[in-house]
Short mmCIF file of C-alpha atoms in Angstrom, two decimals:
data_model
loop_
_atom_site.label_atom_id
_atom_site.label_comp_id
_atom_site.label_asym_id
_atom_site.label_seq_id
_atom_site.Cartn_x
_atom_site.Cartn_y
_atom_site.Cartn_z
CA MET B 645 135.10 115.67 70.17
CA GLU B 646 136.06 112.77 68.07
CA LYS B 647 138.49 111.51 70.62
CA GLY B 648 135.71 111.64 73.37
CA TRP B 649 133.25 109.78 71.22
CA ARG B 650 135.96 107.15 70.58
CA SER B 651 136.62 106.57 74.39
CA TRP B 652 132.98 105.06 74.56
CA LEU B 653 133.84 102.41 71.86
CA PRO B 654 134.95 99.56 74.35
CA LEU B 655 131.88 100.12 76.49
CA ILE B 656 129.59 100.13 73.31
CA ALA B 657 131.17 96.94 72.14
CA MET B 658 130.72 95.19 75.35
CA VAL B 659 127.06 96.20 75.50
CA MET B 660 126.59 95.04 72.01
CA MET B 661 128.19 91.70 72.68
CA PHE B 662 126.03 91.23 75.73
CA LEU B 663 122.79 91.93 73.62
CA HIS B 664 124.07 89.62 70.90
CA VAL B 665 124.65 86.88 73.26
CA ASN B 666 121.15 87.41 74.93
CA PHE B 667 119.37 87.76 71.49
CA ILE B 668 120.98 84.29 70.46
CA HIS B 669 120.40 82.38 73.51
CA GLY B 670 117.69 84.25 75.30
CA GLU B 671 116.42 84.06 78.81
CA ASP B 672 114.40 80.73 79.80
CA PRO B 673 110.88 81.40 79.08
CA TYR B 674 108.35 82.70 81.67
CA ARG B 675 104.91 81.35 82.29
CA PHE B 676 102.36 83.55 84.25
CA TYR B 677 99.41 82.04 86.15
CA THR B 678 96.88 83.97 88.29
CA TRP B 679 94.98 81.65 90.81
CA ASN B 680 91.91 82.51 92.76
CA VAL B 681 91.53 80.18 95.66
CA THR B 682 87.97 79.87 96.94
CA TYR B 683 85.66 77.44 98.76
CA GLY B 684 82.97 75.88 96.77
CA ASP B 685 80.48 73.05 96.93
CA ILE B 686 81.75 69.81 95.47
CA TYR B 687 80.03 66.28 95.20
CA PRO B 688 83.00 63.75 94.53
CA LEU B 689 81.23 60.95 96.34
CA GLY B 690 77.56 62.08 95.87
CA VAL B 691 77.61 64.17 99.02
CA LYS B 692 77.96 67.78 99.19
CA GLN B 693 81.19 69.09 100.81
CA GLN B 694 83.17 72.11 101.06
CA GLY B 695 85.88 71.85 98.48
CA ILE B 696 88.89 74.21 97.77
CA LEU B 697 88.73 75.41 94.12
CA ILE B 698 91.33 77.07 92.17
CA ASN B 699 89.83 79.38 89.38
CA GLY B 700 86.59 77.44 90.03
CA GLN B 701 88.11 74.00 89.20
CA PHE B 702 88.46 70.89 91.30
CA PRO B 703 90.89 69.60 90.74
CA GLY B 704 92.91 72.58 90.08
CA PRO B 705 94.21 73.77 86.58
CA PRO B 706 97.17 71.80 85.24
CA ILE B 707 100.64 73.39 84.93
CA GLN B 708 102.24 72.46 81.39
CA CYS B 709 105.60 73.62 81.10
CA VAL B 710 109.05 72.89 79.68
CA THR B 711 112.50 72.26 81.39
CA ASN B 712 113.94 75.46 82.94
CA ASP B 713 110.66 77.45 82.44
CA ASN B 714 110.26 80.21 85.02
CA LEU B 715 106.62 79.98 86.75
CA ILE B 716 105.18 83.11 88.05
CA ILE B 717 102.07 82.03 89.95
CA ASN B 718 100.13 84.74 91.76
CA VAL B 719 97.82 82.90 94.38
CA PHE B 720 94.94 84.99 95.72
CA ASN B 721 93.64 83.43 99.01
CA ASN B 722 89.87 84.02 99.21
CA LEU B 723 89.37 81.35 101.97
CA ASP B 724 88.59 82.31 105.43
CA ASP B 725 91.77 80.90 106.78
CA SER B 726 95.58 81.17 105.97
CA PHE B 727 96.77 78.94 102.84
CA LEU B 728 99.86 77.69 101.26
CA ILE B 729 100.61 75.62 98.07
CA SER B 730 103.63 73.21 97.78
CA TRP B 731 105.07 71.69 94.69
CA ASN B 732 105.60 68.02 95.17
CA GLY B 733 108.67 66.85 93.41
CA VAL B 734 109.87 70.43 92.04
CA GLU B 735 113.26 70.65 93.22
CA GLN B 736 113.33 74.52 93.89
CA ARG B 737 117.06 74.67 92.93
CA ARG B 738 118.72 77.08 95.26
CA ASN B 739 115.41 78.25 96.39
CA SER B 740 113.69 76.80 99.33
CA TRP B 741 112.02 80.21 99.73
CA GLN B 742 109.33 79.02 97.27
CA ASP B 743 108.72 75.60 98.81
CA GLY B 744 105.40 76.53 100.12
CA VAL B 745 105.52 74.55 103.30
CA TYR B 746 105.30 76.22 106.77
CA GLY B 747 108.85 75.54 107.73
CA THR B 748 109.76 77.88 104.64
CA ASN B 749 106.89 80.25 103.98
CA CYS B 750 104.59 82.37 105.94
CA PRO B 751 100.90 81.47 105.14
CA ILE B 752 99.07 83.63 102.85
CA PRO B 753 96.48 85.43 104.98
CA PRO B 754 92.70 85.58 104.11
CA GLY B 755 92.01 88.16 101.47
CA LYS B 756 95.74 88.55 100.47
CA ASN B 757 97.93 87.19 97.77
CA PHE B 758 101.32 85.82 97.29
CA THR B 759 103.38 85.45 94.05
CA TYR B 760 105.48 82.39 93.85
CA VAL B 761 108.48 82.71 91.50
CA LEU B 762 110.07 79.34 90.88
CA GLN B 763 111.89 77.61 88.06
CA VAL B 764 111.74 73.94 86.93
CA LYS B 765 115.40 74.01 86.60
CA ASP B 766 116.98 70.89 84.91
CA GLN B 767 113.79 68.81 85.45
CA ILE B 768 111.48 66.78 83.34
CA GLY B 769 108.60 64.64 84.30
CA SER B 770 105.28 64.18 86.20
CA PHE B 771 104.52 65.98 89.49
CA TYR B 772 101.67 67.68 91.21
CA TYR B 773 100.87 70.71 93.56
CA PHE B 774 98.87 70.66 96.72
CA PRO B 775 97.65 72.82 99.72
CA SER B 776 100.22 72.14 102.56
CA LEU B 777 98.57 73.80 105.62
CA ALA B 778 96.25 72.44 108.17
CA PHE B 779 94.33 69.56 106.58
CA HIS B 780 93.32 71.50 103.40
CA LYS B 781 94.61 68.57 101.22
CA ALA B 782 91.49 66.81 102.13
CA ALA B 783 89.36 69.43 100.49
CA GLY B 784 91.13 69.55 97.12
CA GLY B 785 93.25 72.50 95.84
CA PHE B 786 95.66 69.94 94.09
CA GLY B 787 96.59 69.65 90.32
CA SER B 788 99.09 68.21 88.03
CA ILE B 789 102.52 69.47 86.96
CA ASN B 790 103.87 68.21 83.68
CA ILE B 791 107.40 69.18 82.54
CA ALA B 792 108.25 68.45 79.07
CA SER B 793 111.76 67.96 77.80
CA ARG B 794 113.30 70.86 75.68
CA SER B 795 113.04 70.32 71.87
CA VAL B 796 116.85 69.84 71.70
CA ILE B 797 116.73 66.86 74.11
CA PRO B 798 115.65 63.60 72.59
CA VAL B 799 113.00 61.77 74.47
CA PRO B 800 113.53 57.72 74.51
CA PHE B 801 110.12 56.95 72.95
CA PRO B 802 108.13 58.49 69.81
CA PRO B 803 105.75 61.37 70.54
CA PRO B 804 102.49 60.09 71.68
CA ALA B 805 99.25 61.03 69.99
CA GLY B 806 98.10 62.79 73.29
CA GLU B 807 98.58 63.03 76.98
CA PHE B 808 96.18 62.67 79.97
CA SER B 809 96.83 63.54 83.64
CA ILE B 810 95.24 61.20 86.30
CA LEU B 811 95.11 62.51 89.90
CA THR B 812 93.76 59.62 91.90
CA GLY B 813 93.51 58.69 95.73
CA ASP B 814 91.35 58.07 98.62
CA TRP B 815 88.58 60.50 99.78
CA PHE B 816 86.46 61.14 102.81
CA LYS B 817 82.83 62.34 102.75
CA GLN B 818 83.56 64.48 105.86
CA ASN B 819 84.71 68.08 105.38
CA HIS B 820 88.43 68.79 105.92
CA SER B 821 87.65 70.75 108.89
CA ASP B 822 85.90 67.71 110.64
CA LEU B 823 88.75 65.41 109.80
CA LYS B 824 91.20 68.03 111.27
CA ALA B 825 89.14 68.13 114.41
CA ILE B 826 89.43 64.28 114.77
CA LEU B 827 93.23 64.64 114.57
CA ASP B 828 93.26 67.54 116.95
CA GLY B 829 91.28 65.41 119.39
CA GLY B 830 94.11 62.76 119.43
CA HIS B 831 92.42 60.22 117.27
CA ASP B 832 93.35 58.57 114.03
CA LEU B 833 91.26 58.98 110.90
CA PRO B 834 88.46 56.46 110.02
CA PHE B 835 88.76 54.36 106.82
CA PRO B 836 88.23 56.40 103.61
CA ASP B 837 84.84 56.33 101.98
CA GLY B 838 86.00 55.91 98.40
CA LEU B 839 88.58 56.59 95.66
CA LEU B 840 88.47 59.46 93.12
CA ILE B 841 89.72 59.79 89.69
CA ASN B 842 90.33 63.52 88.76
CA GLY B 843 87.90 64.67 91.24
CA ARG B 844 85.10 62.19 90.62
CA GLY B 845 83.97 58.71 91.90
CA SER B 846 83.04 55.80 89.75
CA ASN B 847 82.15 56.25 86.16
CA GLY B 848 82.62 59.97 86.45
CA TYR B 849 85.22 60.47 83.75
CA THR B 850 85.99 59.41 80.31
CA PHE B 851 89.28 59.33 78.29
CA THR B 852 88.77 59.20 74.55
CA VAL B 853 91.58 57.66 72.34
CA ASP B 854 91.76 56.83 68.71
CA GLN B 855 92.19 53.20 67.72
CA GLY B 856 95.79 52.23 66.92
CA LYS B 857 97.45 55.25 68.31
CA THR B 858 99.65 55.58 71.65
CA TYR B 859 98.95 57.73 74.50
CA ARG B 860 100.76 59.01 77.60
CA PHE B 861 99.19 58.71 80.99
CA ARG B 862 100.60 60.63 83.97
CA ILE B 863 99.35 59.17 87.06
CA SER B 864 99.74 60.71 90.59
CA ASN B 865 98.49 59.37 93.90
CA VAL B 866 97.29 62.57 95.69
CA GLY B 867 95.32 60.61 98.39
CA LEU B 868 95.62 61.11 102.07
CA THR B 869 96.20 57.56 103.61
CA THR B 870 96.22 54.77 101.14
CA SER B 871 98.26 53.08 98.44
CA VAL B 872 96.51 52.34 95.19
CA ASN B 873 96.77 49.85 92.33
CA PHE B 874 96.14 51.24 88.66
CA ARG B 875 95.10 49.25 85.59
CA ILE B 876 93.40 49.58 82.38
CA GLN B 877 91.25 46.64 81.30
CA GLY B 878 92.38 44.57 78.34
CA HIS B 879 95.48 46.92 77.99
CA LYS B 880 99.21 46.59 78.88
CA MET B 881 101.05 49.84 80.32
CA MET B 882 104.65 50.61 79.59
CA VAL B 883 106.28 52.66 82.23
CA VAL B 884 108.52 55.36 80.72
CA GLU B 885 109.16 57.71 83.43
CA VAL B 886 109.06 57.93 87.24
CA GLU B 887 109.04 61.31 88.83
CA GLY B 888 111.68 62.64 86.30
CA THR B 889 113.58 59.63 85.58
CA HIS B 890 113.31 57.93 82.14
CA THR B 891 113.06 54.23 82.98
CA VAL B 892 113.61 51.03 81.28
CA GLN B 893 110.37 50.37 79.30
CA ASN B 894 108.91 47.50 81.09
CA THR B 895 105.20 46.56 80.57
CA TYR B 896 102.83 45.94 83.44
CA ASP B 897 99.19 44.67 83.61
CA SER B 898 98.71 46.97 86.83
CA LEU B 899 100.82 49.36 88.78
CA ASP B 900 101.15 50.01 92.49
CA ILE B 901 101.29 53.83 93.19
CA HIS B 902 102.11 54.77 96.69
CA LEU B 903 101.02 57.97 98.50
CA GLY B 904 102.67 60.93 96.84
CA GLN B 905 104.13 59.04 93.83
CA SER B 906 103.83 59.84 90.12
CA TYR B 907 104.37 57.60 87.02
CA SER B 908 104.23 57.99 83.36
CA VAL B 909 102.90 55.07 81.15
CA LEU B 910 102.31 54.60 77.42
CA LEU B 911 99.05 52.86 76.33
CA THR B 912 98.56 51.72 72.75
CA ALA B 913 94.87 51.51 71.81
CA ASP B 914 95.28 48.21 70.00
CA GLN B 915 92.23 46.34 71.11
CA PRO B 916 88.74 46.02 69.45
CA ALA B 917 87.00 49.28 69.36
CA GLN B 918 84.75 49.75 72.57
CA ASP B 919 84.76 50.96 75.92
CA TYR B 920 87.07 49.60 78.68
CA TYR B 921 87.37 50.10 82.38
CA ILE B 922 90.15 52.16 83.93
CA ALA B 923 90.19 50.84 87.62
CA VAL B 924 91.86 51.99 90.70
CA SER B 925 91.67 50.02 94.02
CA THR B 926 93.13 50.36 97.58
CA ARG B 927 96.09 48.18 98.31
CA PHE B 928 97.05 46.57 101.68
CA THR B 929 93.70 47.39 103.18
CA SER B 930 91.28 44.73 104.70
CA GLN B 931 88.31 46.49 102.85
CA VAL B 932 89.05 47.23 99.29
CA LEU B 933 87.89 50.32 97.56
CA THR B 934 87.55 50.60 93.94
CA ALA B 935 86.75 53.39 91.51
CA THR B 936 86.42 53.29 87.80
CA SER B 937 86.54 55.61 84.69
CA THR B 938 86.18 54.77 81.08
CA LEU B 939 88.63 54.43 78.18
CA ARG B 940 86.69 55.03 75.05
CA TYR B 941 87.72 54.38 71.64
CA SER B 942 86.50 57.32 69.47
CA ASN B 943 85.04 54.52 67.08
CA SER B 944 83.56 52.54 69.94
CA ALA B 945 80.93 49.94 69.14
CA GLY B 946 79.94 49.25 72.56
CA SER B 947 80.09 50.12 76.31
CA VAL B 948 82.09 48.35 79.02
CA THR B 949 81.17 44.87 79.77
CA GLY B 950 81.42 42.75 82.86
CA PRO B 951 83.13 43.60 86.14
CA PRO B 952 86.11 45.99 86.39
CA PRO B 953 89.44 44.12 86.19
CA GLY B 954 90.69 42.89 89.54
CA GLY B 955 94.03 43.87 91.02
CA PRO B 956 96.46 42.65 93.73
CA THR B 957 95.04 43.39 97.22
CA ILE B 958 97.29 42.56 100.30
CA GLU B 959 100.21 40.96 98.50
CA ILE B 960 103.39 42.47 99.90
CA ASP B 961 105.84 40.25 97.87
CA TRP B 962 104.12 41.09 94.43
CA SER B 963 104.56 44.89 95.30
CA PHE B 964 108.33 44.36 96.33
CA ASN B 965 109.09 42.70 92.95
CA GLN B 966 107.52 45.41 91.04
CA ALA B 967 109.33 48.09 92.71
CA ARG B 968 112.65 46.32 92.21
CA SER B 969 111.86 45.84 88.70
CA LEU B 970 111.89 49.65 88.03
CA ARG B 971 115.25 50.57 86.30
CA ARG B 972 116.91 53.70 85.09
CA ASN B 973 117.22 53.91 81.11
CA LEU B 974 120.84 54.34 80.84
CA SER B 975 120.78 55.19 77.27
CA ALA B 976 118.39 58.03 77.61
CA SER B 977 119.20 61.86 77.95
CA GLY B 978 117.92 63.67 81.03
CA PRO B 979 116.83 67.25 81.03
CA ARG B 980 120.52 68.33 80.35
CA PRO B 981 122.44 67.50 77.23
CA ASN B 982 124.71 64.99 79.14
CA PRO B 983 123.41 61.56 79.37
CA GLN B 984 121.22 60.82 82.42
CA GLY B 985 123.39 57.69 82.91
CA SER B 986 126.69 59.30 83.08
CA TYR B 987 126.12 60.10 86.84
CA HIS B 988 127.74 56.95 88.48
CA TYR B 989 125.98 57.33 91.95
CA GLY B 990 127.28 53.84 93.04
CA LEU B 991 130.89 54.67 92.83
CA ILE B 992 130.82 57.57 95.16
CA ASN B 993 131.56 57.02 98.79
CA THR B 994 128.76 58.24 101.15
CA THR B 995 129.93 60.62 103.88
CA ARG B 996 127.02 59.90 106.31
CA THR B 997 124.50 57.41 107.23
CA ILE B 998 121.20 58.53 108.52
CA ARG B 999 118.56 55.94 109.71
CA LEU B 1000 114.92 57.11 110.09
CA ALA B 1001 112.41 54.85 112.02
CA ASN B 1002 108.73 55.66 112.26
CA SER B 1003 106.46 55.04 115.22
CA ALA B 1004 103.01 55.66 116.36
CA PRO B 1005 103.22 56.79 120.11
CA ILE B 1006 100.68 58.17 122.44
CA ILE B 1007 101.97 61.58 123.85
CA ASN B 1008 99.94 63.21 126.50
CA GLY B 1009 97.18 60.96 125.87
CA LYS B 1010 96.78 61.62 122.28
CA GLN B 1011 97.82 59.81 119.15
CA ARG B 1012 100.92 61.26 117.65
CA TYR B 1013 103.41 59.84 114.96
CA ALA B 1014 107.18 60.25 115.09
CA ILE B 1015 110.46 59.77 113.43
CA ASN B 1016 113.32 58.56 115.65
CA SER B 1017 111.06 59.22 118.70
CA VAL B 1018 110.59 62.89 117.79
CA SER B 1019 107.09 64.10 116.98
CA PHE B 1020 107.31 67.30 115.02
CA VAL B 1021 105.47 70.41 116.23
CA PRO B 1022 105.49 73.58 114.15
CA ALA B 1023 107.27 76.62 115.52
CA ASP B 1024 105.67 80.17 115.84
CA THR B 1025 108.01 81.30 113.03
CA PRO B 1026 108.75 79.58 109.63
CA LEU B 1027 112.19 77.96 110.21
CA LYS B 1028 113.74 79.28 107.07
CA LEU B 1029 113.00 82.92 108.10
CA ALA B 1030 114.26 82.25 111.69
CA ASP B 1031 117.50 80.90 110.11
CA HIS B 1032 117.98 83.81 107.85
CA PHE B 1033 117.13 86.46 110.46
CA ASN B 1034 119.31 84.52 113.16
CA ILE B 1035 116.27 84.51 115.43
CA PRO B 1036 117.07 82.51 118.53
CA GLY B 1037 114.83 80.06 120.38
CA VAL B 1038 112.80 78.90 117.19
CA PHE B 1039 114.70 75.75 116.54
CA THR B 1040 117.72 73.82 117.64
CA LEU B 1041 120.12 72.01 115.18
CA GLY B 1042 120.53 68.49 116.06
CA SER B 1043 117.04 68.17 117.63
CA ILE B 1044 116.49 65.08 115.94
CA PRO B 1045 119.14 62.11 116.16
CA ASP B 1046 120.63 60.43 113.13
CA SER B 1047 119.56 57.04 114.25
CA PRO B 1048 116.53 55.41 116.24
CA THR B 1049 117.24 55.69 119.94
CA GLY B 1050 114.57 53.49 121.27
CA SER B 1051 113.71 56.10 123.84
CA GLY B 1052 110.16 57.29 124.52
CA ALA B 1053 108.65 59.57 122.13
CA TYR B 1054 108.48 63.34 122.60
CA LEU B 1055 107.28 66.57 121.05
CA GLN B 1056 109.84 68.84 119.35
CA THR B 1057 110.34 71.18 116.27
CA SER B 1058 112.91 68.82 114.94
CA VAL B 1059 115.67 70.06 112.51
CA MET B 1060 118.73 68.12 111.29
CA ALA B 1061 121.90 69.76 110.25
CA ALA B 1062 123.51 68.77 106.96
CA ASP B 1063 126.54 69.94 104.93
CA PHE B 1064 126.12 71.13 101.45
CA ARG B 1065 127.60 68.72 98.84
CA ALA B 1066 127.66 65.88 101.22
CA TYR B 1067 126.60 62.50 99.84
CA THR B 1068 124.52 60.75 102.22
CA GLU B 1069 122.90 57.17 102.68
CA VAL B 1070 119.55 57.50 104.13
CA ILE B 1071 117.72 54.31 105.46
CA PHE B 1072 113.93 54.48 106.34
CA GLU B 1073 113.02 51.74 108.72
CA ASN B 1074 109.42 50.68 109.11
CA LEU B 1075 108.62 48.59 112.13
CA GLU B 1076 104.99 49.02 111.90
CA ASP B 1077 102.36 46.71 109.98
CA GLY B 1078 101.45 49.36 107.38
CA VAL B 1079 103.05 50.72 104.22
CA GLN B 1080 104.90 54.06 104.76
CA SER B 1081 105.57 56.42 102.01
CA TYR B 1082 108.18 59.47 102.42
CA HIS B 1083 108.99 62.55 100.39
CA ILE B 1084 112.13 64.58 100.68
CA ASP B 1085 111.75 68.21 99.40
CA GLY B 1086 114.41 69.92 97.29
CA HIS B 1087 116.05 66.69 96.11
CA HIS B 1088 115.87 63.42 94.14
CA PHE B 1089 117.50 60.42 95.55
CA PHE B 1090 118.52 57.01 94.31
CA VAL B 1091 116.63 54.08 95.65
CA VAL B 1092 119.37 51.71 95.94
CA GLY B 1093 117.72 48.93 98.09
CA MET B 1094 114.65 47.72 99.73
CA GLY B 1095 114.43 44.52 101.91
CA GLN B 1096 112.36 42.89 104.56
CA GLY B 1097 113.25 42.59 108.30
CA GLU B 1098 115.95 44.77 110.09
CA TRP B 1099 118.35 46.73 108.09
CA THR B 1100 122.09 45.97 108.90
CA PRO B 1101 125.35 47.05 107.41
CA ALA B 1102 125.22 43.66 105.60
CA SER B 1103 122.19 44.84 103.68
CA ARG B 1104 124.45 47.01 101.54
CA LEU B 1105 125.64 43.85 99.64
CA THR B 1106 121.97 43.84 98.07
CA TYR B 1107 122.05 47.51 96.84
CA ASN B 1108 121.62 48.29 93.20
CA LEU B 1109 124.69 50.44 92.55
CA ARG B 1110 124.24 50.58 88.69
CA ASP B 1111 120.86 51.38 87.20
CA THR B 1112 118.29 52.29 89.91
CA ILE B 1113 115.84 54.92 89.42
CA SER B 1114 116.10 58.29 91.21
CA ARG B 1115 112.79 60.04 92.58
CA SER B 1116 111.50 62.25 95.39
CA THR B 1117 108.81 59.94 97.03
CA VAL B 1118 109.55 56.29 98.14
CA GLN B 1119 107.62 53.58 99.82
CA VAL B 1120 108.74 51.41 102.77
CA TYR B 1121 106.92 48.28 103.27
CA PRO B 1122 105.74 46.69 106.61
CA LYS B 1123 108.40 45.54 108.77
CA SER B 1124 110.96 46.42 106.17
CA TRP B 1125 113.58 48.96 105.21
CA THR B 1126 114.39 51.24 102.02
CA ALA B 1127 117.77 52.72 101.57
CA LEU B 1128 118.71 55.80 99.42
CA TYR B 1129 121.78 57.44 98.25
CA MET B 1130 121.22 61.21 98.27
CA PRO B 1131 123.44 64.15 97.14
CA LEU B 1132 122.90 67.12 99.26
CA ASP B 1133 123.34 69.47 96.31
CA ASN B 1134 120.64 72.08 97.31
CA VAL B 1135 121.21 74.56 99.95
CA GLY B 1136 118.12 75.42 102.01
CA MET B 1137 115.51 74.27 104.66
CA TRP B 1138 113.84 71.07 103.40
CA ASN B 1139 110.92 69.06 104.61
CA ILE B 1140 111.17 65.42 105.01
CA ARG B 1141 107.84 64.02 105.66
CA SER B 1142 105.38 61.13 105.57
CA GLN B 1143 102.96 61.41 102.60
CA ASN B 1144 100.25 59.98 104.76
CA TRP B 1145 98.72 63.20 105.53
CA ALA B 1146 97.32 62.33 108.80
CA ARG B 1147 100.70 61.09 110.11
CA GLN B 1148 102.33 64.14 108.65
CA TYR B 1149 99.91 66.39 110.44
CA LEU B 1150 100.65 64.55 113.76
CA GLY B 1151 104.28 64.83 113.66
CA GLN B 1152 105.84 62.39 111.30
CA GLN B 1153 108.06 64.86 109.57
CA PHE B 1154 111.26 67.10 110.20
CA TYR B 1155 113.41 69.57 108.35
CA LEU B 1156 116.87 69.05 106.85
CA ARG B 1157 118.98 72.12 107.01
CA VAL B 1158 121.41 71.95 104.09
CA TYR B 1159 123.89 74.53 104.84
CA SER B 1160 126.83 76.22 102.88
CA PRO B 1161 129.23 78.52 105.02
CA VAL B 1162 130.02 80.54 101.75
CA ASN B 1163 126.80 82.27 102.05
CA SER B 1164 126.82 83.14 98.25
CA TRP B 1165 124.03 83.66 95.81
CA ARG B 1166 125.79 81.10 93.74
CA ASP B 1167 124.64 78.46 96.39
CA GLU B 1168 121.41 80.03 97.31
CA ASN B 1169 118.97 82.70 95.94
CA PRO B 1170 118.44 85.73 98.26
CA ILE B 1171 115.33 86.15 100.11
CA PRO B 1172 112.45 87.36 97.84
CA SER B 1173 111.54 90.91 98.04
CA ASN B 1174 107.94 89.89 98.33
CA ALA B 1175 108.61 87.39 101.17
CA LEU B 1176 105.84 87.42 103.66
CA LEU B 1177 107.02 87.89 107.40
CA CYS B 1178 105.13 86.36 110.37
CA GLY B 1179 105.78 85.19 113.83
CA ARG B 1180 108.95 86.65 115.23
CA ALA B 1181 110.10 87.53 111.88
CA SER B 1182 107.52 90.05 111.49
CA SER B 1183 109.28 92.47 113.82
#
């Protein structure tokens, strides 16, 4: 009897050691959310519209979390059409199953729910979520995502007295369904009707601060079509973070924020105690739209006076110079204990060059938008599901070329093949007269260069190979190029898209399939047990 009991000792010891390790280190924390998505009346520009509300809110509730937190978000779709939410800038490590775009996920049907299970793995910074299907983004449904550093990782500035999230961007008075009908009819959108700050037009929002204290403002451009310039009357702004990268702490009077981009700035309330304008205006547009909010000192002795502070309007060189002034803080730690600057991105040889040129063709008598002459059309089945279940005929690898061809534009479900752990040079080339903005899901990339005119191999001599920022959304100026170095370190099916939502909707996007032949859970999570199936995957 005693001998039989002793035979269990090694197993008991192993179990106790396992429990001890997990008790000390613990699992990364979980945060649970239940979101009820409905239509509701909103009046952002003084006109009644059908808005998309989350738990009755417009914009939606913020997500406040910490590096490596697990987010369990149960989304109930009470709209009358299908719905998806995507997470702009959240990398979804090994987990494109949760990316929330139609290339990876089946839509949530009306009256049903889906639970996103995602982790903000090894990330810090300022991001946002938004509805990715149809033209729902024009109705709201967006909100901020703020990822704080773990307490054991030092932040390169003193803790601010408070934080504010600002979601700004252009807005239309027409309902999203009417805007979608315009695009479906083969036409471009009209000029926006106004700008919003946190879902309200001018003078609709107040941010209260205490004199002498410093505050963090996390600012995202969640608009549809237009770059904006952000400024605060009488105050300097110190940029400290760009989409998860701690920056050299330069100060600015105003800040250009292009479609889909996010910044963190520090503002010190060091002026006389009164109210000041917070102003946002459109950039690179012949008609300039402006919206204002109020920065109010808690001991304010007076309201705002005079006109809102002016900002740049159509100056391209000004914006170029500001973009080039953004640098990585090489002395700051990232979300992991190792220093952020220890990754010497400029000393690694690239294994592939991809050149991507946008265009605005007319196809079958309708306005479309394209990359390398290919205008994307959604398949009848999410591409990730088709890939997983080996469903033929949904997409073809190589259906978009690596470089511009100069050929006539055509419709295609475009997917580019890529190898896991490749190190890629990506060049966005803009031959048009407007500013472009691009986002790459699942990755952050190093913005190594920007230049006017045509990109050539000699342009590499101008690259910043030491201390550029990394981010997930980048602008490309008119008749110019932007170059990136991107480690393909995340297996999955990833959307590369224009952040101009009309251009995205009409084809200026494609998918990058980052593939590992190992087929291991170490490289990619298995398909979720609650995955929705649709199209040809439903059978």
